[in-house]
Amino acid sequence: LNSLLLELDGQGPLFEQLARALKNSILSGRFAPGSRLPATRTLSSTLAISRNTVISAYELLCAEQLAVAEPGSGTRVAAEIAALSTPSTADGGIPCSRYSARTRKLGPITLARLQIAPELRYNLQYGDPLMGASLFQSWRRKLAAAALREAIAEYLERRRGIVSSAGNILIVGGTQQALSLVSRVVLDEGDTAVIEDPHYQLAHHTLLAHGAHIVSTPVDREGLITSELPARGARLIYVTPSHQFPSGEIMSFDRRTALLAYAARHGSWIFEDDYDSEFRYVGRPLPALRSLELSDRVIYAGTFSKTLFPSLRLAYVVCPAGLYGDMLYAKRLDDLGCAAIDQAALATFLQGGQFEKQLRKSMTELRRRREALVGGLQRHAGARIQVGDSQAGMHVVAWLPDFSYPDLDRLIKTALTRSLGLHPIHPYYRKRPAHPGLLVGFAGVSVAQIERATALLGEILREIPGSLTHRAR
Ligand SMILES: Cc1ncc(COP(=O)(O)O)c(C=O)c1O
């Protein structure tokens, strides 16, 4: 311990002095990332200071995310100190966008507290607010609960077969931010990005806004038709394999392996948007792309927008190892991180089992609503409506085989006058399908409301005979 050369600078409370000295040792590499800090008892007797002072200093380090308290086994230096100070070097060999190439060359940040010079007696550095031991004590308790990335890693391994260390998981403010950061990190203007047809509009717009050259690849009953992916390759492929949005199809296992093989062959990145995979009503979910072989090209995004609520704005990305540093930097430049309190609450929710309890409850209720919707459509609309049979998620697709597009307009307008909101599916397609259809969400309406709504729809359909006679989709 004497070789640690922990010099206290005599400035301010003792616990802050000790924290500063430890911080300098960590940042100068004397304590390696991930290594164990001395036991509080040992350090207190070596330095002849109280154990509470040492504990407060450790709490301060934890609050600054330089160290991590591990219940039962002391405190360790955070594993990512190197990544925090030099995000780019670890990823030097991975090809990246011009944006990431620029961030890799950025110099150190002047205001970064990580750079505090070790031997100063008076450090008039800007950046530290007024801090007190009691604040850190309560903050530490919150942080102890905020092991969100660990909780997510554990959840993903158990539920989705995805093996990832917490160190590869980036917490983001929604799938939306995930795709935006990925675009910034891997795409340059003019690079080819594939979206599904039909597609999730916000994904399309994000890729367009980043200047990508968009290629739409069609979807059939087995999901994305991999044989129609661009022969010359693509830089990024955005897919919703668990429950294609909006068609509802589930990507077959063969297509999944074909997509991974394509990405490996062309050096493409796959963005796997697993937005609602938790809700599947028949059988077990197919393994996520990220859990299969060759998955190091897959950037996996999961969200709490569907399982909890969208205004939470919390989601996560499982990053391939070589992309983590670039993604972290892009996230920092965007917003310096998601709200810590929300993360703490969510981690507690996951680790305490309430999240999965909530999932089970939601599943039971969503299944009831889905059955009410499909049953109601069959009873009240009969052959006028064909419901896509995907057994997952929170919406179904209802096709109107005897309707033309002008008939659809009439239907939607008439329904509106009776206070029934109907939503067409064709805006999600690059090219209108031959027959119109509706995208029908069922999560936001009760079983009783669904029964009344489907009866009303049946009534309106009887008033509007379709102008087409053939009934094939
Ligand atoms: C295809 C798809 N992906 C992702 C999301 C969720 O996005 P976010 O996590 O940004 O709320 C949605 C929500 O409607 C969606 O439909």
Coordinates of C-alpha atoms and ligand atoms in Angstrom, one line a residue:
L1 CA 0.0 0.0 0.0
N2 CA 2.8 2.4 0.7
S3 CA 3.8 2.1 -2.9
L4 CA 0.5 3.7 -3.9
L5 CA 1.9 7.1 -3.0
L6 CA -1.5 8.5 -2.0
E7 CA -0.7 12.1 -1.4
L8 CA -3.4 14.2 0.2
D9 CA -3.4 17.8 -0.9
G10 CA -4.8 19.4 2.2
Q11 CA -7.6 21.1 0.4
G12 CA -11.2 20.7 1.7
P13 CA -12.7 17.7 3.6
L14 CA -10.5 14.7 4.1
F15 CA -12.7 12.4 2.1
E16 CA -12.5 14.7 -0.9
Q17 CA -8.7 14.8 -0.6
L18 CA -8.5 11.1 -0.5
A19 CA -10.9 10.8 -3.5
R20 CA -8.8 13.2 -5.5
A21 CA -5.6 11.2 -4.6
L22 CA -7.3 7.9 -5.6
K23 CA -8.6 9.5 -8.8
N24 CA -5.1 10.6 -9.8
S25 CA -3.9 7.1 -9.2
I26 CA -6.7 5.7 -11.3
L27 CA -6.2 8.1 -14.1
S28 CA -2.4 7.8 -14.2
G29 CA -2.9 4.0 -14.5
R30 CA -1.5 3.1 -11.0
F31 CA -4.9 1.4 -10.5
A32 CA -5.7 -0.5 -13.6
P33 CA -9.3 -0.4 -15.0
G34 CA -11.2 -3.3 -13.4
S35 CA -8.7 -3.8 -10.5
R36 CA -9.8 -3.9 -6.9
L37 CA -9.3 -0.9 -4.7
P38 CA -7.8 -1.6 -1.3
A39 CA -10.3 -2.7 1.4
T40 CA -11.6 0.3 3.3
R41 CA -10.4 -1.1 6.5
T42 CA -6.9 -1.6 5.3
L43 CA -6.7 1.9 3.7
S44 CA -8.1 3.5 6.8
S45 CA -5.5 1.9 9.1
T46 CA -2.6 2.5 6.6
L47 CA -3.4 6.2 6.3
A48 CA -4.5 6.6 9.9
I49 CA -7.9 8.1 8.9
S50 CA -11.4 6.9 9.8
R51 CA -13.0 4.2 7.8
N52 CA -16.0 6.4 7.2
T53 CA -13.7 8.9 5.4
V54 CA -12.5 6.1 3.1
I55 CA -16.0 4.9 2.5
S56 CA -17.1 8.5 1.6
A57 CA -14.1 8.8 -0.8
Y58 CA -15.1 5.5 -2.5
E59 CA -18.6 6.7 -2.8
L60 CA -17.4 9.9 -4.5
L61 CA -15.4 7.8 -7.0
C62 CA -18.4 5.6 -7.6
A63 CA -20.6 8.7 -8.1
E64 CA -18.2 10.0 -10.7
Q65 CA -18.3 6.5 -12.3
L66 CA -14.5 6.0 -11.8
A67 CA -15.2 3.1 -9.6
V68 CA -18.0 0.5 -9.1
A69 CA -19.1 -0.9 -5.7
E70 CA -19.6 -4.6 -5.8
P71 CA -21.8 -5.8 -2.9
G72 CA -19.8 -8.2 -0.8
S73 CA -16.6 -7.9 -2.7
G74 CA -15.5 -4.2 -2.2
T75 CA -14.9 -1.5 -4.8
R76 CA -13.3 -1.9 -8.2
V77 CA -11.9 0.7 -10.6
A78 CA -14.5 1.1 -13.5
A79 CA -13.7 -1.2 -16.3
E80 CA -14.2 1.5 -18.9
I81 CA -11.8 4.2 -17.7
A82 CA -9.7 3.6 -20.9
A83 CA -12.7 3.9 -23.1
L84 CA -13.8 7.1 -21.3
S85 CA -10.6 8.9 -21.9
T86 CA -9.6 7.6 -25.3
P87 CA -12.7 6.3 -27.0
S88 CA -11.2 5.8 -30.4
T89 CA -7.9 3.9 -30.1
A90 CA -9.5 0.6 -29.3
D91 CA -11.5 0.8 -32.5
G92 CA -8.8 2.0 -34.8
G93 CA -8.9 -1.0 -37.1
I94 CA -12.7 -0.8 -37.7
P95 CA -13.8 1.1 -40.8
C96 CA -16.1 3.9 -39.8
S97 CA -17.9 6.9 -41.2
R98 CA -16.3 10.3 -41.8
Y99 CA -18.1 11.5 -38.6
S100 CA -16.5 8.8 -36.5
A101 CA -13.1 9.3 -38.2
R102 CA -13.4 12.9 -37.1
T103 CA -14.3 12.0 -33.5
R104 CA -11.4 9.6 -33.4
K105 CA -9.1 12.5 -34.1
L106 CA -10.6 14.9 -31.5
G107 CA -8.1 15.9 -28.9
P108 CA -8.7 15.7 -25.1
I109 CA -11.6 17.7 -23.7
T110 CA -10.2 20.7 -21.8
L111 CA -12.9 20.7 -19.2
A112 CA -12.8 16.9 -18.6
R113 CA -12.4 16.4 -14.9
L114 CA -10.4 13.3 -15.7
Q115 CA -7.4 15.5 -16.5
I116 CA -6.9 17.1 -13.1
A117 CA -3.2 17.5 -12.6
P118 CA -2.2 15.3 -9.7
E119 CA 0.2 17.5 -7.6
L120 CA -1.7 20.8 -7.4
R121 CA -2.1 22.4 -4.0
Y122 CA -4.9 24.7 -5.2
N123 CA -6.8 23.6 -8.3
L124 CA -9.0 26.4 -9.6
Q125 CA -10.4 24.2 -12.3
Y126 CA -13.8 25.0 -13.6
G127 CA -16.4 22.2 -13.7
D128 CA -16.8 20.8 -10.2
P129 CA -20.0 21.9 -8.4
L130 CA -20.2 22.2 -4.6
M131 CA -20.2 18.6 -3.3
G132 CA -20.9 17.2 0.1
A133 CA -20.6 13.8 1.8
S134 CA -24.3 13.5 2.4
L135 CA -25.2 14.1 -1.2
F136 CA -22.8 11.3 -2.2
Q137 CA -24.1 9.0 0.3
S138 CA -27.7 9.2 -1.0
W139 CA -26.4 9.3 -4.6
R140 CA -24.4 6.1 -4.0
R141 CA -27.5 4.3 -3.0
K142 CA -29.2 5.3 -6.2
L143 CA -26.2 4.3 -8.2
A144 CA -26.0 1.0 -6.6
A145 CA -29.5 0.4 -7.9
A146 CA -28.5 1.8 -11.3
A147 CA -26.8 -1.3 -12.6
L148 CA -29.0 -1.0 -15.6
R149 CA -26.6 -2.3 -18.2
E150 CA -25.9 -5.4 -16.1
A151 CA -29.6 -6.0 -15.6
I152 CA -30.2 -5.7 -19.3
A153 CA -27.3 -8.1 -20.1
E154 CA -28.7 -10.6 -17.8
Y155 CA -32.3 -10.2 -19.1
L156 CA -31.1 -10.5 -22.8
E157 CA -29.2 -13.7 -22.1
R158 CA -32.1 -15.3 -20.4
R159 CA -34.9 -14.2 -22.7
R160 CA -33.3 -13.6 -26.1
G161 CA -30.2 -15.9 -26.0
I162 CA -28.0 -12.8 -26.5
V163 CA -24.7 -13.1 -24.7
S164 CA -23.2 -9.7 -24.1
S165 CA -21.2 -8.1 -21.3
A166 CA -22.6 -5.0 -19.8
G167 CA -19.6 -3.3 -21.3
N168 CA -21.1 -3.7 -24.8
I169 CA -24.4 -2.2 -23.9
L170 CA -25.1 1.4 -24.5
I171 CA -28.2 3.0 -22.9
V172 CA -29.9 5.4 -25.3
G173 CA -33.0 7.5 -25.4
G174 CA -35.1 5.2 -27.6
T175 CA -34.6 3.1 -30.7
Q176 CA -34.9 6.4 -32.5
Q177 CA -31.6 7.6 -31.0
A178 CA -30.1 4.2 -31.4
L179 CA -30.6 4.3 -35.2
S180 CA -29.5 8.0 -35.4
L181 CA -26.2 7.3 -33.6
V182 CA -25.6 4.1 -35.7
S183 CA -26.2 6.1 -38.9
R184 CA -23.8 8.7 -37.7
V185 CA -21.2 6.2 -36.8
V186 CA -21.3 3.8 -39.8
L187 CA -22.8 5.8 -42.7
D188 CA -21.4 8.4 -44.9
E189 CA -23.6 10.4 -47.3
G190 CA -24.3 8.3 -50.4
D191 CA -23.7 4.9 -48.7
T192 CA -26.3 2.3 -49.4
A193 CA -28.8 1.6 -46.6
V194 CA -31.5 -1.1 -46.9
I195 CA -34.9 -0.7 -45.4
E196 CA -37.8 -3.2 -45.6
D197 CA -40.8 -2.6 -47.8
P198 CA -43.1 -2.0 -46.1
H199 CA -41.1 -0.1 -43.5
Y200 CA -41.0 1.8 -40.3
Q201 CA -41.1 5.4 -41.4
L202 CA -39.0 6.9 -38.7
A203 CA -36.2 4.5 -39.7
H204 CA -36.5 5.5 -43.3
H205 CA -36.4 9.2 -42.5
T206 CA -33.5 8.9 -40.2
L207 CA -31.4 7.2 -42.9
L208 CA -32.5 9.7 -45.5
A209 CA -31.6 12.6 -43.2
H210 CA -28.1 11.1 -42.9
G211 CA -27.8 11.2 -46.6
A212 CA -28.0 7.4 -47.2
H213 CA -28.8 6.0 -50.6
I214 CA -31.9 4.0 -49.7
V215 CA -32.7 0.6 -51.2
S216 CA -36.1 -0.9 -50.3
T217 CA -36.1 -4.7 -50.2
P218 CA -39.5 -6.4 -50.2
V219 CA -40.9 -8.5 -47.4
D220 CA -43.0 -11.7 -47.9
R221 CA -44.5 -14.2 -45.5
E222 CA -40.9 -15.1 -44.3
G223 CA -39.8 -11.6 -43.7
L224 CA -37.1 -9.7 -45.7
I225 CA -36.5 -11.4 -49.1
T226 CA -32.7 -11.8 -48.7
S227 CA -32.2 -12.9 -52.3
E228 CA -33.4 -9.4 -53.3
L229 CA -30.7 -7.5 -51.3
P230 CA -28.5 -5.3 -53.5
A231 CA -25.9 -7.5 -55.3
R232 CA -23.3 -4.9 -54.7
G233 CA -23.7 -4.9 -50.9
A234 CA -25.0 -2.4 -48.5
R235 CA -23.4 -0.5 -45.6
L236 CA -26.3 -0.8 -43.3
I237 CA -29.5 -3.0 -43.3
Y238 CA -32.3 -2.0 -41.0
V239 CA -34.6 -5.0 -40.1
T240 CA -37.4 -5.9 -37.7
P241 CA -37.1 -9.7 -37.8
S242 CA -39.1 -10.6 -34.7
H243 CA -42.2 -8.9 -36.0
Q244 CA -41.9 -7.1 -39.2
F245 CA -43.2 -3.5 -39.0
P246 CA -45.9 -3.1 -40.2
S247 CA -46.7 -6.3 -42.1
G248 CA -46.4 -8.4 -38.9
E249 CA -44.5 -11.2 -40.6
I250 CA -41.8 -13.1 -38.6
M251 CA -38.5 -13.7 -40.4
S252 CA -37.9 -17.4 -40.9
F253 CA -34.8 -19.0 -39.6
D254 CA -33.4 -19.6 -43.1
R255 CA -33.8 -15.9 -44.0
R256 CA -32.0 -15.0 -40.7
T257 CA -29.0 -17.1 -41.6
A258 CA -29.0 -15.8 -45.2
L259 CA -29.1 -12.2 -44.0
L260 CA -26.1 -12.8 -41.6
A261 CA -24.2 -14.5 -44.4
Y262 CA -24.9 -11.6 -46.7
A263 CA -23.7 -9.1 -44.1
A264 CA -20.5 -11.1 -43.5
R265 CA -19.8 -11.3 -47.2
H266 CA -20.3 -7.6 -47.9
G267 CA -19.1 -6.2 -44.6
S268 CA -22.6 -4.7 -43.9
W269 CA -23.9 -3.7 -40.5
I270 CA -27.3 -5.0 -39.6
F271 CA -29.5 -2.9 -37.3
E272 CA -31.8 -5.4 -35.6
D273 CA -34.9 -3.4 -34.3
D274 CA -36.4 -5.8 -31.7
Y275 CA -39.1 -3.3 -30.7
D276 CA -41.8 -5.7 -29.6
S277 CA -40.4 -9.2 -29.5
E278 CA -41.6 -9.7 -25.9
F279 CA -45.1 -10.1 -27.1
R280 CA -45.6 -13.3 -29.0
Y281 CA -48.8 -15.3 -28.6
V282 CA -48.0 -18.6 -30.1
G283 CA -44.8 -20.7 -29.7
R284 CA -41.5 -19.4 -28.7
P285 CA -39.8 -16.4 -30.3
L286 CA -37.1 -17.3 -32.9
P287 CA -33.6 -16.5 -31.7
A288 CA -32.6 -12.9 -32.3
L289 CA -30.1 -12.3 -35.1
R290 CA -27.7 -11.1 -32.5
S291 CA -27.8 -14.5 -30.8
L292 CA -26.8 -16.5 -33.9
E293 CA -23.5 -17.3 -35.5
L294 CA -21.8 -14.5 -37.5
S295 CA -23.6 -12.0 -35.3
D296 CA -20.7 -9.7 -34.9
R297 CA -22.2 -7.6 -37.8
V298 CA -25.4 -7.1 -35.8
I299 CA -26.2 -4.0 -33.9
Y300 CA -29.1 -5.0 -31.6
A301 CA -31.6 -2.4 -30.4
G302 CA -34.3 -3.1 -27.7
T303 CA -36.7 -0.6 -26.2
F304 CA -38.8 -0.1 -23.2
S305 CA -41.3 2.0 -25.2
K306 CA -43.6 -1.0 -25.8
T307 CA -43.0 -3.0 -22.7
L308 CA -43.4 0.0 -20.4
F309 CA -44.2 3.3 -21.9
P310 CA -42.7 5.4 -24.8
S311 CA -42.3 8.7 -22.8
L312 CA -39.7 6.9 -20.6
R313 CA -37.3 7.3 -23.6
L314 CA -35.0 4.5 -22.6
A315 CA -33.7 1.8 -24.9
Y316 CA -30.4 0.0 -25.3
V317 CA -28.0 -1.1 -28.0
V318 CA -25.9 -4.2 -27.9
C319 CA -22.8 -3.0 -29.9
P320 CA -20.4 -5.1 -31.7
A321 CA -17.1 -4.7 -29.8
G322 CA -15.4 -2.6 -32.4
L323 CA -18.2 0.0 -32.6
Y324 CA -18.7 0.6 -28.9
G325 CA -16.2 3.4 -28.5
D326 CA -17.5 5.3 -31.6
M327 CA -21.1 4.9 -30.4
L328 CA -20.3 6.1 -26.9
Y329 CA -18.6 9.2 -28.4
A330 CA -21.5 9.9 -30.7
K331 CA -23.9 9.5 -27.7
R332 CA -21.8 11.9 -25.6
L333 CA -21.8 14.5 -28.3
D334 CA -25.5 14.2 -28.6
D335 CA -26.7 14.5 -24.9
L336 CA -24.0 13.4 -22.5
G337 CA -26.1 10.5 -21.3
C338 CA -29.7 9.5 -20.4
A339 CA -31.3 10.6 -17.1
A340 CA -29.6 8.7 -14.2
I341 CA -32.6 8.6 -12.0
D342 CA -34.8 7.0 -14.6
Q343 CA -32.0 4.5 -15.3
A344 CA -31.7 3.7 -11.6
A345 CA -35.5 3.2 -11.3
L346 CA -35.5 0.9 -14.3
A347 CA -32.6 -1.2 -13.1
T348 CA -34.4 -1.7 -9.8
F349 CA -37.5 -2.6 -11.7
L350 CA -35.6 -5.2 -13.8
Q351 CA -33.6 -6.7 -11.0
G352 CA -36.5 -6.9 -8.6
G353 CA -38.5 -9.0 -11.0
Q354 CA -41.3 -6.4 -11.4
F355 CA -40.5 -5.9 -15.1
E356 CA -41.1 -9.5 -16.0
K357 CA -44.2 -9.6 -13.8
Q358 CA -45.4 -6.6 -15.7
L359 CA -44.6 -8.4 -19.0
R360 CA -46.7 -11.4 -18.0
K361 CA -49.6 -9.2 -17.1
S362 CA -49.3 -7.3 -20.3
M363 CA -49.2 -10.5 -22.3
T364 CA -52.4 -11.8 -20.8
E365 CA -54.2 -8.5 -21.4
L366 CA -52.8 -8.1 -24.9
R367 CA -53.8 -11.6 -25.9
R368 CA -57.4 -10.9 -24.7
R369 CA -57.5 -7.7 -26.8
R370 CA -56.0 -9.4 -29.8
E371 CA -58.6 -12.2 -29.7
A372 CA -61.4 -9.7 -29.2
L373 CA -60.2 -7.8 -32.3
V374 CA -59.7 -10.7 -34.6
G375 CA -62.9 -12.4 -33.4
G376 CA -64.8 -9.1 -33.7
L377 CA -63.5 -8.5 -37.3
Q378 CA -64.5 -12.0 -38.3
R379 CA -68.0 -11.7 -36.8
H380 CA -68.8 -8.2 -38.0
A381 CA -66.9 -7.9 -41.3
G382 CA -66.7 -11.6 -42.4
A383 CA -65.1 -12.0 -45.8
R384 CA -64.9 -8.3 -46.4
I385 CA -61.8 -8.2 -44.2
Q386 CA -58.8 -10.6 -44.3
V387 CA -56.7 -10.4 -41.2
G388 CA -53.0 -11.2 -41.5
D389 CA -52.3 -14.1 -39.1
S390 CA -49.1 -12.9 -37.4
Q391 CA -49.3 -13.9 -33.7
A392 CA -47.2 -11.2 -32.1
G393 CA -47.0 -7.6 -31.2
M394 CA -49.7 -5.0 -30.7
H395 CA -51.3 -4.6 -34.1
V396 CA -52.8 -6.6 -36.9
V397 CA -53.1 -5.9 -40.6
A398 CA -56.6 -6.1 -42.0
W399 CA -56.8 -6.2 -45.8
L400 CA -59.9 -5.1 -47.7
P401 CA -59.9 -7.3 -50.8
D402 CA -63.0 -5.8 -52.4
F403 CA -62.0 -2.2 -51.9
S404 CA -60.4 0.3 -54.2
Y405 CA -58.4 3.2 -52.8
P406 CA -61.3 5.6 -53.3
D407 CA -63.5 3.1 -51.3
L408 CA -60.9 3.2 -48.6
D409 CA -61.0 7.0 -48.4
R410 CA -64.8 6.8 -48.1
L411 CA -64.5 4.2 -45.4
I412 CA -62.0 6.2 -43.3
K413 CA -64.0 9.4 -43.7
T414 CA -67.3 7.8 -42.8
A415 CA -65.7 6.1 -39.8
L416 CA -64.3 9.4 -38.6
T417 CA -67.8 10.9 -38.6
R418 CA -68.9 8.1 -36.3
S419 CA -65.8 8.6 -34.0
L420 CA -64.0 5.5 -35.2
G421 CA -60.3 6.1 -36.1
L422 CA -59.1 3.8 -38.9
H423 CA -55.5 3.9 -40.3
P424 CA -54.4 2.9 -43.7
I425 CA -51.3 0.7 -44.2
H426 CA -50.3 1.9 -47.7
P427 CA -48.3 4.9 -46.4
Y428 CA -45.7 2.4 -45.1
Y429 CA -45.1 1.0 -48.5
R430 CA -42.8 2.5 -51.2
K431 CA -45.4 1.3 -53.8
R432 CA -49.1 1.0 -52.9
P433 CA -50.2 -2.7 -52.5
A434 CA -52.8 -3.9 -55.0
H435 CA -55.6 -3.7 -52.3
P436 CA -55.9 -1.3 -49.5
G437 CA -55.5 -2.4 -45.9
L438 CA -55.7 -1.1 -42.4
L439 CA -53.0 -1.1 -39.7
V440 CA -55.1 -1.9 -36.6
G441 CA -53.5 -1.3 -33.2
F442 CA -55.2 -3.0 -30.2
A443 CA -53.0 -2.1 -27.2
G444 CA -54.7 1.2 -26.4
V445 CA -58.3 0.1 -26.4
S446 CA -60.1 -2.2 -23.9
V447 CA -61.8 -5.4 -24.9
A448 CA -65.2 -3.8 -24.5
Q449 CA -64.2 -0.9 -26.7
I450 CA -62.8 -3.3 -29.3
E451 CA -66.1 -5.1 -29.4
R452 CA -68.0 -1.9 -30.0
A453 CA -65.5 -0.7 -32.6
T454 CA -65.6 -3.8 -34.6
A455 CA -69.4 -3.9 -34.6
L456 CA -69.4 -0.3 -35.8
L457 CA -66.9 -1.1 -38.5
G458 CA -69.1 -4.0 -39.7
E459 CA -72.0 -1.5 -39.9
I460 CA -70.1 1.0 -41.9
L461 CA -68.8 -1.7 -44.3
R462 CA -72.4 -2.8 -45.0
E463 CA -73.1 0.8 -46.1
I464 CA -70.0 0.9 -48.4
P465 CA -70.1 -2.0 -50.8
G466 CA -66.6 -2.5 -52.2
S467 CA -66.3 -1.6 -55.9
L468 CA -64.1 -4.6 -56.7
T469 CA -65.6 -8.0 -57.0
H470 CA -62.6 -10.3 -56.8
R471 CA -61.4 -11.1 -53.3
A472 CA -57.8 -12.2 -53.6
R473 CA -55.2 -10.1 -51.8
Ligands
LIG1 C1 -40.7 -0.5 -35.7 C2 -40.5 0.2 -34.4 N1 -39.3 0.3 -33.9 C3 -39.1 1.0 -32.7 C4 -40.2 1.6 -32.1 C5 -39.9 2.3 -30.8 O1 -39.1 3.4 -30.9 P1 -38.6 4.1 -29.6 O2 -37.8 3.1 -28.8 O3 -37.7 5.2 -30.2 O4 -39.7 4.6 -28.8 C6 -41.5 1.6 -32.6 C7 -42.6 2.3 -32.0 O5 -43.6 2.4 -32.5 C8 -41.6 0.8 -33.8 O6 -42.9 0.7 -34.4

